[in-house]
PDB file of C-alpha atoms in Angstrom:
ATOM      1  CA  MET S  12       2.178  15.055  12.421  1.00 72.00           C
ATOM      2  CA  GLU S  13       1.342  18.261  10.339  1.00 86.00           C
ATOM      3  CA  TYR S  14       3.451  17.591   8.044  1.00 88.00           C
ATOM      4  CA  VAL S  15       2.090  13.920   6.823  1.00 91.00           C
ATOM      5  CA  ASP S  16      -1.954  14.804   6.977  1.00 91.00           C
ATOM      6  CA  ALA S  17      -1.143  17.796   4.681  1.00 90.00           C
ATOM      7  CA  ARG S  18       0.115  15.183   2.181  1.00 92.00           C
ATOM      8  CA  ARG S  19      -2.727  12.883   3.545  1.00 93.00           C
ATOM      9  CA  ASP S  20      -5.276  15.671   2.629  1.00 93.00           C
ATOM     10  CA  ALA S  21      -4.042  16.171  -0.631  1.00 94.00           C
ATOM     11  CA  ILE S  22      -3.964  12.448  -1.619  1.00 95.00           C
ATOM     12  CA  GLU S  23      -7.652  12.522  -0.730  1.00 93.00           C
ATOM     13  CA  ASP S  24      -8.755  15.552  -2.791  1.00 94.00           C
ATOM     14  CA  ARG S  25      -7.211  13.816  -5.435  1.00 95.00           C
ATOM     15  CA  LEU S  26      -8.660  10.772  -4.891  1.00 93.00           C
ATOM     16  CA  ARG S  27     -12.111  12.202  -4.470  1.00 93.00           C
ATOM     17  CA  GLU S  28     -11.691  13.856  -7.975  1.00 94.00           C
ATOM     18  CA  VAL S  29     -10.699  11.375  -9.507  1.00 93.00           C
ATOM     19  CA  VAL S  30     -13.750   8.822  -8.398  1.00 90.00           C
ATOM     20  CA  ALA S  31     -16.372  12.160  -9.188  1.00 88.00           C
ATOM     21  CA  ALA S  32     -15.403  11.827 -12.593  1.00 89.00           C
ATOM     22  CA  VAL S  33     -15.999   8.248 -12.687  1.00 87.00           C
ATOM     23  CA  GLU S  34     -19.320   6.948 -14.852  1.00 83.00           C
ATOM     24  CA  PRO S  35     -21.567   5.668 -14.802  1.00 82.00           C
ATOM     25  CA  MET S  36     -22.883   7.039 -12.023  1.00 79.00           C
ATOM     26  CA  GLU S  37     -23.783   3.588 -10.392  1.00 76.00           C
ATOM     27  CA  LEU S  38     -19.396   2.864 -10.633  1.00 82.00           C
ATOM     28  CA  GLU S  39     -18.989   5.891  -9.139  1.00 80.00           C
ATOM     29  CA  ASP S  40     -20.744   4.708  -6.225  1.00 84.00           C
ATOM     30  CA  GLU S  41     -19.041   1.601  -6.112  1.00 86.00           C
ATOM     31  CA  LEU S  42     -15.902   2.896  -6.102  1.00 86.00           C
ATOM     32  CA  GLU S  43     -16.844   5.791  -4.089  1.00 85.00           C
ATOM     33  CA  HIS S  44     -17.448   3.083  -1.174  1.00 81.00           C
ATOM     34  CA  VAL S  45     -14.309   1.026  -1.803  1.00 86.00           C
ATOM     35  CA  VAL S  46     -12.025   4.280  -1.639  1.00 86.00           C
ATOM     36  CA  LEU S  47     -13.152   6.446   0.738  1.00 83.00           C
ATOM     37  CA  ALA S  48     -14.664   4.335   3.011  1.00 78.00           C
ATOM     38  CA  GLY S  49     -11.081   5.545   5.135  1.00 77.00           C
ATOM     39  CA  GLY S  50      -7.724   3.978   5.269  1.00 82.00           C
ATOM     40  CA  LYS S  51      -4.214   4.716   6.316  1.00 86.00           C
ATOM     41  CA  ARG S  52      -3.090   5.770   3.141  1.00 93.00           C
ATOM     42  CA  VAL S  53       0.575   4.054   3.660  1.00 93.00           C
ATOM     43  CA  ARG S  54       1.213   3.927   0.103  1.00 96.00           C
ATOM     44  CA  PRO S  55       0.170   6.668  -1.510  1.00 97.00           C
ATOM     45  CA  THR S  56       2.118   8.942   1.237  1.00 96.00           C
ATOM     46  CA  LEU S  57       4.995   6.561   0.443  1.00 97.00           C
ATOM     47  CA  THR S  58       5.057   7.752  -2.880  1.00 98.00           C
ATOM     48  CA  LEU S  59       4.543  11.869  -2.320  1.00 97.00           C
ATOM     49  CA  LEU S  60       7.223  11.202   0.577  1.00 97.00           C
ATOM     50  CA  SER S  61       9.927   9.546  -1.926  1.00 98.00           C
ATOM     51  CA  ALA S  62       9.596  11.813  -4.396  1.00 98.00           C
ATOM     52  CA  GLU S  63      10.195  15.209  -2.000  1.00 97.00           C
ATOM     53  CA  ALA S  64      13.044  12.668  -0.594  1.00 97.00           C
ATOM     54  CA  ALA S  65      14.578  11.859  -4.204  1.00 97.00           C
ATOM     55  CA  GLY S  66      15.050  15.603  -4.573  1.00 96.00           C
ATOM     56  CA  GLY S  67      11.688  16.611  -6.541  1.00 95.00           C
ATOM     57  CA  ASP S  68       9.919  19.447  -6.617  1.00 93.00           C
ATOM     58  CA  VAL S  69       6.967  18.230  -5.667  1.00 94.00           C
ATOM     59  CA  TRP S  70       5.632  21.318  -3.496  1.00 89.00           C
ATOM     60  CA  VAL S  71       6.539  25.405  -3.787  1.00 82.00           C
ATOM     61  CA  GLU S  72       5.958  28.112  -1.402  1.00 73.00           C
ATOM     62  CA  GLY S  73       4.084  31.229  -3.056  1.00 66.00           C
ATOM     63  CA  SER S  74       2.019  34.332  -2.546  1.00 62.00           C
ATOM     64  CA  ASN S  75      -1.084  31.243  -2.045  1.00 67.00           C
ATOM     65  CA  GLY S  76       0.573  29.445   0.373  1.00 66.00           C
ATOM     66  CA  THR S  77       1.916  26.155  -0.999  1.00 77.00           C
ATOM     67  CA  THR S  78       1.356  24.675  -3.927  1.00 86.00           C
ATOM     68  CA  LEU S  79       2.310  21.630  -6.417  1.00 90.00           C
ATOM     69  CA  GLY S  80       5.732  22.268  -7.851  1.00 91.00           C
ATOM     70  CA  PRO S  81       7.185  21.007 -11.117  1.00 90.00           C
ATOM     71  CA  HIS S  82       7.477  17.226  -9.951  1.00 95.00           C
ATOM     72  CA  GLY S  83       3.865  17.844  -7.743  1.00 95.00           C
ATOM     73  CA  LYS S  84       1.483  17.005 -10.186  1.00 95.00           C
ATOM     74  CA  LEU S  85       2.765  13.650 -11.599  1.00 97.00           C
ATOM     75  CA  ALA S  86       4.328  12.388  -7.928  1.00 98.00           C
ATOM     76  CA  LEU S  87       0.437  13.027  -6.989  1.00 97.00           C
ATOM     77  CA  ASP S  88      -1.289  11.137  -9.552  1.00 98.00           C
ATOM     78  CA  PHE S  89       0.938   7.947  -9.293  1.00 98.00           C
ATOM     79  CA  ALA S  90       0.267   7.980  -5.486  1.00 98.00           C
ATOM     80  CA  VAL S  91      -3.685   7.937  -5.840  1.00 97.00           C
ATOM     81  CA  GLY S  92      -2.711   5.474  -8.805  1.00 97.00           C
ATOM     82  CA  VAL S  93      -1.033   3.003  -6.195  1.00 97.00           C
ATOM     83  CA  GLU S  94      -3.771   3.489  -3.530  1.00 96.00           C
ATOM     84  CA  LEU S  95      -6.311   2.659  -6.859  1.00 96.00           C
ATOM     85  CA  VAL S  96      -4.496  -0.525  -7.138  1.00 96.00           C
ATOM     86  CA  HIS S  97      -4.085  -1.470  -3.582  1.00 94.00           C
ATOM     87  CA  ASN S  98      -7.984  -0.794  -3.164  1.00 91.00           C
ATOM     88  CA  ALA S  99      -8.684  -3.252  -6.257  1.00 92.00           C
ATOM     89  CA  SER S 100      -6.744  -6.234  -4.797  1.00 91.00           C
ATOM     90  CA  LEU S 101      -8.633  -5.743  -1.140  1.00 89.00           C
ATOM     91  CA  VAL S 102     -12.173  -6.196  -3.528  1.00 90.00           C
ATOM     92  CA  VAL S 103     -10.755  -9.368  -4.475  1.00 88.00           C
ATOM     93  CA  ASP S 104      -9.118 -10.298  -1.190  1.00 85.00           C
ATOM     94  CA  ASP S 105     -12.416  -9.538   0.369  1.00 86.00           C
ATOM     95  CA  ILE S 106     -14.243 -11.910  -2.075  1.00 84.00           C
ATOM     96  CA  ILE S 107     -11.690 -14.937  -1.760  1.00 83.00           C
ATOM     97  CA  ASP S 108     -11.847 -14.780   2.163  1.00 80.00           C
ATOM     98  CA  ARG S 109     -15.823 -14.190   2.328  1.00 81.00           C
ATOM     99  CA  SER S 110     -14.991 -11.296   4.503  1.00 84.00           C
ATOM    100  CA  ARG S 111     -17.643  -9.441   5.054  1.00 80.00           C
ATOM    101  CA  LEU S 112     -16.284  -6.089   6.387  1.00 77.00           C
ATOM    102  CA  ARG S 113     -13.581  -4.167   5.913  1.00 84.00           C
ATOM    103  CA  ARG S 114     -12.330  -0.594   7.429  1.00 74.00           C
ATOM    104  CA  GLY S 115     -15.078  -1.237   9.702  1.00 75.00           C
ATOM    105  CA  THR S 116     -18.055  -1.064   7.228  1.00 83.00           C
ATOM    106  CA  GLU S 117     -19.670  -3.602   4.368  1.00 83.00           C
ATOM    107  CA  SER S 118     -17.183  -5.040   1.915  1.00 83.00           C
ATOM    108  CA  ALA S 119     -17.705  -4.119  -1.859  1.00 81.00           C
ATOM    109  CA  TRP S 120     -19.044  -7.649  -2.488  1.00 86.00           C
ATOM    110  CA  ALA S 121     -21.249  -7.510   0.978  1.00 83.00           C
ATOM    111  CA  ALA S 122     -22.589  -4.171  -0.355  1.00 78.00           C
ATOM    112  CA  TYR S 123     -22.960  -4.575  -3.913  1.00 81.00           C
ATOM    113  CA  GLY S 124     -22.386  -8.368  -4.505  1.00 85.00           C
ATOM    114  CA  HIS S 125     -20.064 -10.352  -6.347  1.00 86.00           C
ATOM    115  CA  GLY S 126     -20.617  -9.048 -10.097  1.00 90.00           C
ATOM    116  CA  PRO S 127     -20.324  -5.500  -9.041  1.00 87.00           C
ATOM    117  CA  ALA S 128     -17.605  -5.812  -6.696  1.00 88.00           C
ATOM    118  CA  ILE S 129     -15.342  -7.121  -9.628  1.00 90.00           C
ATOM    119  CA  VAL S 130     -16.318  -4.703 -11.522  1.00 89.00           C
ATOM    120  CA  ALA S 131     -15.946  -1.772  -9.557  1.00 89.00           C
ATOM    121  CA  SER S 132     -11.970  -3.860  -8.727  1.00 91.00           C
ATOM    122  CA  ASP S 133     -11.826  -3.820 -12.774  1.00 92.00           C
ATOM    123  CA  GLY S 134     -12.389   0.015 -12.890  1.00 91.00           C
ATOM    124  CA  LEU S 135      -9.976   0.710 -10.432  1.00 92.00           C
ATOM    125  CA  LEU S 136      -7.305  -0.789 -11.780  1.00 95.00           C
ATOM    126  CA  GLY S 137      -8.773   1.347 -15.150  1.00 94.00           C
ATOM    127  CA  GLU S 138      -8.395   4.435 -13.610  1.00 94.00           C
ATOM    128  CA  ALA S 139      -4.765   4.013 -11.883  1.00 96.00           C
ATOM    129  CA  PHE S 140      -3.392   3.266 -15.504  1.00 96.00           C
ATOM    130  CA  GLU S 141      -4.562   6.088 -16.806  1.00 96.00           C
ATOM    131  CA  LEU S 142      -2.690   7.874 -14.232  1.00 97.00           C
ATOM    132  CA  PHE S 143       0.337   6.045 -14.598  1.00 98.00           C
ATOM    133  CA  SER S 144       0.411   6.555 -18.251  1.00 97.00           C
ATOM    134  CA  ALA S 145       2.034   9.663 -18.228  1.00 95.00           C
ATOM    135  CA  ASP S 146       5.404   7.618 -17.926  1.00 97.00           C
ATOM    136  CA  PRO S 147       6.925   4.488 -19.369  1.00 97.00           C
ATOM    137  CA  ARG S 148       9.196   3.523 -16.856  1.00 98.00           C
ATOM    138  CA  ALA S 149       5.924   4.170 -14.221  1.00 98.00           C
ATOM    139  CA  MET S 150       3.839   1.671 -16.184  1.00 97.00           C
ATOM    140  CA  GLU S 151       6.968  -0.984 -16.249  1.00 97.00           C
ATOM    141  CA  SER S 152       7.072  -0.530 -12.473  1.00 98.00           C
ATOM    142  CA  VAL S 153       3.347  -0.872 -11.677  1.00 97.00           C
ATOM    143  CA  SER S 154       3.046  -3.881 -14.207  1.00 97.00           C
ATOM    144  CA  ARG S 155       5.815  -5.824 -12.733  1.00 97.00           C
ATOM    145  CA  ALA S 156       4.292  -5.300  -9.155  1.00 97.00           C
ATOM    146  CA  LEU S 157       0.786  -6.694 -10.280  1.00 96.00           C
ATOM    147  CA  VAL S 158       2.524  -9.909 -12.056  1.00 96.00           C
ATOM    148  CA  GLU S 159       3.890 -10.118  -8.525  1.00 95.00           C
ATOM    149  CA  LEU S 160       0.721  -9.808  -6.945  1.00 93.00           C
ATOM    150  CA  GLY S 161      -1.022 -12.172  -9.030  1.00 91.00           C
ATOM    151  CA  GLU S 162       1.493 -14.880  -8.575  1.00 91.00           C
ATOM    152  CA  GLY S 163       1.461 -13.942  -4.725  1.00 89.00           C
ATOM    153  CA  GLU S 164      -2.717 -14.150  -4.746  1.00 86.00           C
ATOM    154  CA  ALA S 165      -2.132 -17.525  -6.877  1.00 86.00           C
ATOM    155  CA  LEU S 166       0.055 -19.123  -4.635  1.00 83.00           C
ATOM    156  CA  GLU S 167      -2.042 -18.590  -1.610  1.00 81.00           C
ATOM    157  CA  LEU S 168      -4.924 -20.065  -2.847  1.00 80.00           C
ATOM    158  CA  VAL S 169      -3.281 -23.437  -4.138  1.00 81.00           C
ATOM    159  CA  ASP S 170       0.031 -23.733  -2.446  1.00 77.00           C
ATOM    160  CA  GLN S 171       0.447 -22.973   1.748  1.00 77.00           C
ATOM    161  CA  PRO S 172       3.900 -22.160   2.744  1.00 85.00           C
ATOM    162  CA  ALA S 173       5.684 -25.052   3.988  1.00 84.00           C
ATOM    163  CA  SER S 174       8.443 -22.493   5.783  1.00 88.00           C
ATOM    164  CA  GLU S 175       9.486 -19.439   6.395  1.00 89.00           C
ATOM    165  CA  GLY S 176      11.501 -18.623   3.661  1.00 91.00           C
ATOM    166  CA  GLU S 177       8.214 -19.964   1.086  1.00 91.00           C
ATOM    167  CA  TYR S 178       6.004 -17.665   3.529  1.00 92.00           C
ATOM    168  CA  MET S 179       8.905 -14.621   2.853  1.00 93.00           C
ATOM    169  CA  ASP S 180       8.893 -15.060  -0.505  1.00 94.00           C
ATOM    170  CA  LEU S 181       5.010 -14.533  -0.711  1.00 92.00           C
ATOM    171  CA  ALA S 182       5.035 -11.919   2.002  1.00 94.00           C
ATOM    172  CA  ARG S 183       7.316  -9.799  -0.494  1.00 96.00           C
ATOM    173  CA  ARG S 184       4.714 -10.749  -3.489  1.00 95.00           C
ATOM    174  CA  LYS S 185       1.295  -9.870  -2.046  1.00 90.00           C
ATOM    175  CA  THR S 186       2.579  -6.857   0.046  1.00 94.00           C
ATOM    176  CA  GLY S 187       6.377  -5.787  -0.289  1.00 96.00           C
ATOM    177  CA  ALA S 188       6.006  -5.862  -4.697  1.00 97.00           C
ATOM    178  CA  LEU S 189       3.220  -2.888  -4.333  1.00 97.00           C
ATOM    179  CA  PHE S 190       4.983  -0.995  -1.639  1.00 98.00           C
ATOM    180  CA  ARG S 191       8.164  -1.302  -3.694  1.00 98.00           C
ATOM    181  CA  THR S 192       6.626   0.116  -6.608  1.00 98.00           C
ATOM    182  CA  ALA S 193       5.228   2.933  -4.577  1.00 98.00           C
ATOM    183  CA  ALA S 194       8.091   4.127  -4.156  1.00 98.00           C
ATOM    184  CA  GLU S 195       9.825   3.793  -7.411  1.00 98.00           C
ATOM    185  CA  LEU S 196       6.935   5.595  -8.642  1.00 98.00           C
ATOM    186  CA  GLY S 197       7.733   8.491  -6.434  1.00 98.00           C
ATOM    187  CA  ALA S 198      11.488   8.228  -7.291  1.00 98.00           C
ATOM    188  CA  ILE S 199      10.735   8.214 -11.104  1.00 98.00           C
ATOM    189  CA  ALA S 200       8.007  11.230 -10.616  1.00 98.00           C
ATOM    190  CA  ALA S 201      10.975  13.113  -9.578  1.00 97.00           C
ATOM    191  CA  ASP S 202      12.393  11.948 -12.428  1.00 97.00           C
ATOM    192  CA  ALA S 203      15.431  10.275 -10.104  1.00 97.00           C
ATOM    193  CA  ASP S 204      18.283   8.261 -12.006  1.00 97.00           C
ATOM    194  CA  PRO S 205      18.023   4.326 -12.054  1.00 97.00           C
ATOM    195  CA  ALA S 206      19.942   3.212  -9.102  1.00 97.00           C
ATOM    196  CA  THR S 207      18.087   5.670  -6.969  1.00 98.00           C
ATOM    197  CA  ILE S 208      14.705   4.468  -7.814  1.00 98.00           C
ATOM    198  CA  ASP S 209      16.000   0.825  -6.893  1.00 98.00           C
ATOM    199  CA  GLY S 210      17.151   2.163  -3.556  1.00 98.00           C
ATOM    200  CA  PHE S 211      13.838   3.401  -2.796  1.00 98.00           C
ATOM    201  CA  GLY S 212      12.529   0.513  -4.263  1.00 98.00           C
ATOM    202  CA  GLU S 213      14.287  -1.792  -2.040  1.00 98.00           C
ATOM    203  CA  TYR S 214      13.490   0.335   1.368  1.00 98.00           C
ATOM    204  CA  ALA S 215      10.150  -0.097   0.393  1.00 98.00           C
ATOM    205  CA  GLU S 216       9.956  -4.236  -0.185  1.00 98.00           C
ATOM    206  CA  ARG S 217      11.185  -4.099   3.079  1.00 98.00           C
ATOM    207  CA  VAL S 218       8.758  -2.316   4.990  1.00 97.00           C
ATOM    208  CA  GLY S 219       5.989  -3.553   2.926  1.00 97.00           C
ATOM    209  CA  ILE S 220       7.194  -7.515   4.224  1.00 97.00           C
ATOM    210  CA  ALA S 221       7.779  -5.598   7.533  1.00 97.00           C
ATOM    211  CA  PHE S 222       3.839  -4.649   7.372  1.00 95.00           C
ATOM    212  CA  GLN S 223       2.626  -7.687   6.359  1.00 94.00           C
ATOM    213  CA  ILE S 224       3.928  -9.982   9.120  1.00 95.00           C
ATOM    214  CA  ARG S 225       2.688  -7.101  11.578  1.00 94.00           C
ATOM    215  CA  ASP S 226      -0.974  -7.875   9.946  1.00 91.00           C
ATOM    216  CA  ASP S 227      -0.071 -11.377  10.505  1.00 91.00           C
ATOM    217  CA  VAL S 228       0.287 -11.245  14.175  1.00 92.00           C
ATOM    218  CA  LEU S 229      -2.445  -8.389  14.346  1.00 92.00           C
ATOM    219  CA  ASP S 230      -4.940 -10.548  12.969  1.00 87.00           C
ATOM    220  CA  ALA S 231      -3.821 -13.345  15.704  1.00 84.00           C
ATOM    221  CA  VAL S 232      -4.324 -10.496  18.858  1.00 82.00           C
ATOM    222  CA  ALA S 233      -5.784  -7.550  18.076  1.00 54.00           C
ATOM    223  CA  ASP S 234     -10.068  -6.527  18.784  1.00 53.00           C
ATOM    224  CA  SER S 235     -12.063  -6.410  15.867  1.00 48.00           C
ATOM    225  CA  ASP S 236     -13.594  -3.327  16.242  1.00 51.00           C
ATOM    226  CA  ASP S 237     -10.264  -1.973  16.969  1.00 50.00           C
ATOM    227  CA  LEU S 238      -8.634  -3.152  13.791  1.00 48.00           C
ATOM    228  CA  GLY S 239     -11.628  -2.599  11.513  1.00 49.00           C
ATOM    229  CA  LYS S 240     -12.186  -5.922  10.016  1.00 47.00           C
ATOM    230  CA  PRO S 241     -12.633  -9.542  11.133  1.00 54.00           C
ATOM    231  CA  VAL S 242      -9.931 -10.887  13.450  1.00 51.00           C
ATOM    232  CA  GLY S 243      -8.659 -14.800  13.585  1.00 53.00           C
ATOM    233  CA  HIS S 244      -9.429 -14.777   9.724  1.00 55.00           C
ATOM    234  CA  ASP S 245      -6.303 -16.316   8.819  1.00 56.00           C
ATOM    235  CA  ASP S 246      -6.335 -18.873  10.840  1.00 54.00           C
ATOM    236  CA  ALA S 247     -10.348 -19.789  10.362  1.00 54.00           C
ATOM    237  CA  MET S 248      -9.554 -19.888   6.804  1.00 56.00           C
ATOM    238  CA  GLU S 249      -6.112 -21.569   7.036  1.00 64.00           C
ATOM    239  CA  ARG S 250      -4.570 -18.947   4.899  1.00 69.00           C
ATOM    240  CA  PRO S 251      -0.630 -18.755   5.072  1.00 75.00           C
ATOM    241  CA  SER S 252       0.592 -16.226   8.464  1.00 86.00           C
ATOM    242  CA  ILE S 253       3.970 -16.023   9.890  1.00 91.00           C
ATOM    243  CA  VAL S 254       1.853 -16.812  13.001  1.00 90.00           C
ATOM    244  CA  ARG S 255       0.833 -20.595  11.142  1.00 87.00           C
ATOM    245  CA  VAL S 256       4.240 -21.248   9.683  1.00 90.00           C
ATOM    246  CA  THR S 257       6.664 -20.728  12.237  1.00 90.00           C
ATOM    247  CA  GLY S 258       4.251 -21.214  15.034  1.00 90.00           C
ATOM    248  CA  GLU S 259       6.454 -18.942  17.399  1.00 92.00           C
ATOM    249  CA  SER S 260       5.253 -15.953  19.596  1.00 92.00           C
ATOM    250  CA  PRO S 261       3.912 -12.430  18.374  1.00 91.00           C
ATOM    251  CA  ALA S 262       6.819 -10.997  20.557  1.00 91.00           C
ATOM    252  CA  ALA S 263       9.238 -13.139  18.527  1.00 94.00           C
ATOM    253  CA  LEU S 264       7.515 -12.279  15.304  1.00 94.00           C
ATOM    254  CA  THR S 265       7.366  -8.602  15.801  1.00 93.00           C
ATOM    255  CA  ASP S 266      10.938  -8.721  16.340  1.00 94.00           C
ATOM    256  CA  ARG S 267      11.122 -10.461  12.934  1.00 95.00           C
ATOM    257  CA  ALA S 268       8.759  -7.503  11.106  1.00 96.00           C
ATOM    258  CA  ARG S 269      11.660  -4.866  12.964  1.00 96.00           C
ATOM    259  CA  ALA S 270      14.876  -7.125  11.366  1.00 97.00           C
ATOM    260  CA  GLU S 271      13.072  -6.072   8.332  1.00 97.00           C
ATOM    261  CA  SER S 272      12.332  -2.578   8.978  1.00 98.00           C
ATOM    262  CA  ASP S 273      15.988  -2.017  10.193  1.00 98.00           C
ATOM    263  CA  GLY S 274      17.157  -3.485   6.519  1.00 98.00           C
ATOM    264  CA  ALA S 275      14.620  -0.719   5.040  1.00 98.00           C
ATOM    265  CA  LEU S 276      16.611   1.801   6.845  1.00 98.00           C
ATOM    266  CA  ALA S 277      19.771   0.789   5.753  1.00 98.00           C
ATOM    267  CA  ALA S 278      18.710   0.905   2.167  1.00 98.00           C
ATOM    268  CA  LEU S 279      16.982   4.088   2.590  1.00 98.00           C
ATOM    269  CA  HIS S 280      20.510   5.208   4.387  1.00 97.00           C
ATOM    270  CA  ARG S 281      22.564   3.791   1.529  1.00 97.00           C
ATOM    271  CA  LEU S 282      20.937   6.294  -0.661  1.00 97.00           C
ATOM    272  CA  ASP S 283      22.983   9.541  -1.609  1.00 93.00           C
ATOM    273  CA  LEU S 284      20.455  11.867  -0.475  1.00 95.00           C
ATOM    274  CA  GLU S 285      20.412  15.661   0.453  1.00 93.00           C
ATOM    275  CA  ASP S 286      18.792  15.804   4.189  1.00 93.00           C
ATOM    276  CA  CYS S 287      15.070  16.822   4.241  1.00 94.00           C
ATOM    277  CA  GLU S 288      12.407  16.197   6.136  1.00 94.00           C
ATOM    278  CA  ALA S 289      10.935  13.826   4.063  1.00 96.00           C
ATOM    279  CA  ILE S 290      13.545  11.536   4.778  1.00 97.00           C
ATOM    280  CA  THR S 291      12.903  11.479   8.867  1.00 97.00           C
ATOM    281  CA  TYR S 292       8.852  10.277   7.144  1.00 96.00           C
ATOM    282  CA  LEU S 293      10.359   7.897   5.792  1.00 97.00           C
ATOM    283  CA  GLU S 294      12.308   6.846   8.761  1.00 97.00           C
ATOM    284  CA  ASP S 295       9.459   7.191  11.087  1.00 96.00           C
ATOM    285  CA  LEU S 296       7.579   5.172   8.420  1.00 95.00           C
ATOM    286  CA  ALA S 297       9.517   2.090   8.868  1.00 97.00           C
ATOM    287  CA  VAL S 298       9.456   1.811  12.306  1.00 96.00           C
ATOM    288  CA  PHE S 299       5.331   2.900  12.232  1.00 93.00           C
ATOM    289  CA  VAL S 300       4.858  -0.645  10.352  1.00 94.00           C
ATOM    290  CA  VAL S 301       6.132  -2.706  13.359  1.00 95.00           C
ATOM    291  CA  GLU S 302       4.653  -0.399  16.052  1.00 92.00           C
ATOM    292  CA  ARG S 303       0.755  -0.139  14.438  1.00 90.00           C
ATOM    293  CA  ASP S 304      -1.675  -1.510  16.776  1.00 84.00           C
ATOM    294  CA  ARG S 305      -4.148  -1.584  14.076  1.00 78.00           C
TER     295      ARG S 305
END
C-alpha cells in the first residue's frame, strides 16, 4: 500500500495548497471543512494511476528522491480538480437529503447553513475548473461529466427508477460519469491517444457503477459509525437504490457489483499498455470497490 499511500499523500498536499489560496478566509474555512475532513480519495487516485498506466512520466527519480515528472503536475492538478468536483456534489447531496453527517463530521449545511454551503459548493467548482483549464480536452471531459451528473440528480428527484435498467442508467450518470472523467483526465495528462483515453473511461465508468451498487448495499446493512454517515437513509428518504428497485439480497446485489468490476477489468486489459505497477493497482481498485465495508 506504500505505493498508493504516496500518491494519496501528494493529493492531500496539493488539496491543502489549493484550499489555502482561496479568498476570502471565510470561504477558505468552509472549503477546508468540506475537502479536508477525510475521504477515500478514490477518484483522484484513479486519475494519477491512469496517468501512470497510460505511459505518462508522472514521477521521476532524482538525487533528491522522487519528484513530479513532465506529466506529473498536470496529472496531480487534474486529480485534485476531480476531488473538488466530487466534494461540491456531496455538499448539494447532503442539502437535498437533509443529511447532517458526512465522513463522521457535520455536513457543510449543518455546520454553516444552507446559503454558505451552496457558496462553498460553487467555490469548489470554480477552483476545479481553474485546474482543468490547462487542457481543452480536460474541460470537455469534465463538462460532459457534470451534465450527466446534473441530469442524474434531476432524474432522481422527479422520477424514481422503476426497473433495474433505469436504475443502472441513473448509477451511470450519478457515479459512473465522474469516475469516467477521473480516468480520462489521467490519460489526457499522459497525452494518450483518443482510443486509449476512451478505454480508460470505460474501465472507470464500470468501476463507478460497481461502487454505487456497493454503496446502496452498505446503506442497507452497514453500521453508521463504521460508514461515517447515516445508514438506512435511502429507505427513509425513499431514494432510488438497487436494493429498493430489485428487492434482492445483499449477497446477490454484491454479485451484480462484481460483474461490473469484471467488465471494468476486461476493458482495462483490452488496452495496449506496458506492464507497470499502476496497472496492478487499477486492477486492485476494481476489486476494492466491491469488497469494501465503508
